[in-house]
mmCIF file of C-alpha atoms in Angstrom:
data_model
loop_
_atom_site.group_PDB
_atom_site.id
_atom_site.type_symbol
_atom_site.label_atom_id
_atom_site.label_comp_id
_atom_site.label_asym_id
_atom_site.label_seq_id
_atom_site.Cartn_x
_atom_site.Cartn_y
_atom_site.Cartn_z
ATOM 1 C CA MET A 1070 13.795 92.024 -96.787
ATOM 2 C CA ASP A 1071 10.379 93.157 -97.986
ATOM 3 C CA VAL A 1072 7.662 90.552 -98.162
ATOM 4 C CA ASN A 1073 4.548 91.448 -100.150
ATOM 5 C CA ALA A 1074 2.269 89.075 -98.321
ATOM 6 C CA LYS A 1075 -1.421 89.783 -98.581
ATOM 7 C CA PHE A 1076 -3.583 88.343 -95.884
ATOM 8 C CA ARG A 1077 -7.068 88.903 -94.586
ATOM 9 C CA ASP A 1078 -8.026 89.204 -91.005
ATOM 10 C CA PRO A 1079 -9.936 86.010 -90.106
ATOM 11 C CA ARG A 1080 -12.233 88.086 -87.913
ATOM 12 C CA GLU A 1081 -13.754 89.714 -91.005
ATOM 13 C CA HIS A 1082 -15.871 86.635 -91.846
ATOM 14 C CA ILE A 1083 -16.216 87.698 -95.460
ATOM 15 C CA ASN A 1084 -18.021 84.503 -96.499
ATOM 16 C CA GLU A 1085 -20.745 84.672 -93.904
ATOM 17 C CA GLU A 1086 -24.160 86.056 -94.670
ATOM 18 C CA PRO A 1087 -25.780 88.217 -92.027
ATOM 19 C CA ARG A 1088 -28.419 86.071 -90.409
ATOM 20 C CA ASN A 1089 -30.954 86.388 -87.655
ATOM 21 C CA ASP A 1090 -30.277 83.245 -85.644
ATOM 22 C CA LEU A 1091 -33.078 83.785 -83.136
ATOM 23 C CA GLY A 1092 -35.568 84.390 -85.934
ATOM 24 C CA ASP A 1093 -34.436 81.242 -87.737
ATOM 25 C CA LEU A 1094 -34.779 79.251 -84.516
ATOM 26 C CA LEU A 1095 -38.276 80.571 -83.817
ATOM 27 C CA VAL A 1096 -39.476 80.028 -87.385
ATOM 28 C CA GLY A 1097 -38.156 76.461 -87.335
ATOM 29 C CA PHE A 1098 -39.583 75.680 -83.904
ATOM 30 C CA PHE A 1099 -43.048 77.088 -84.501
ATOM 31 C CA GLY A 1100 -43.112 75.795 -88.069
ATOM 32 C CA MET A 1101 -42.380 72.252 -86.921
ATOM 33 C CA THR A 1102 -44.840 72.574 -84.028
ATOM 34 C CA GLY A 1103 -47.558 73.744 -86.417
ATOM 35 C CA PHE A 1104 -46.792 70.953 -88.870
ATOM 36 C CA MET A 1105 -46.914 68.297 -86.138
ATOM 37 C CA THR A 1106 -50.204 69.749 -84.865
ATOM 38 C CA VAL A 1107 -51.716 69.431 -88.331
ATOM 39 C CA VAL A 1108 -50.404 65.854 -88.625
ATOM 40 C CA PHE A 1109 -51.787 64.987 -85.172
ATOM 41 C CA PHE A 1110 -55.286 66.275 -85.911
ATOM 42 C CA GLY A 1111 -55.174 64.680 -89.350
ATOM 43 C CA MET A 1112 -54.432 61.303 -87.762
ATOM 44 C CA VAL A 1113 -57.203 61.813 -85.190
ATOM 45 C CA ILE A 1114 -59.679 62.546 -87.982
ATOM 46 C CA ILE A 1115 -58.501 59.513 -90.002
ATOM 47 C CA LYS A 1116 -58.819 57.286 -86.922
ATOM 48 C CA PHE A 1117 -62.328 58.663 -86.274
ATOM 49 C CA ILE A 1118 -63.382 58.020 -89.876
ATOM 50 C CA MET A 1119 -61.925 54.496 -89.900
ATOM 51 C CA SER A 1120 -63.614 53.516 -86.607
ATOM 52 C CA ALA A 1121 -67.041 54.777 -87.629
#
């Protein structure tokens, strides 16, 4: 009995894109830190302007 079954090895991961996980983590972390720093100083400046 000859079965012509075609299968793919699940270890191939053919649908995955090659990614740099550490780079993505660092970009996200420092990007969010930079954004929150800008927001913080923006709020400090707004508070200073409103209290003057």
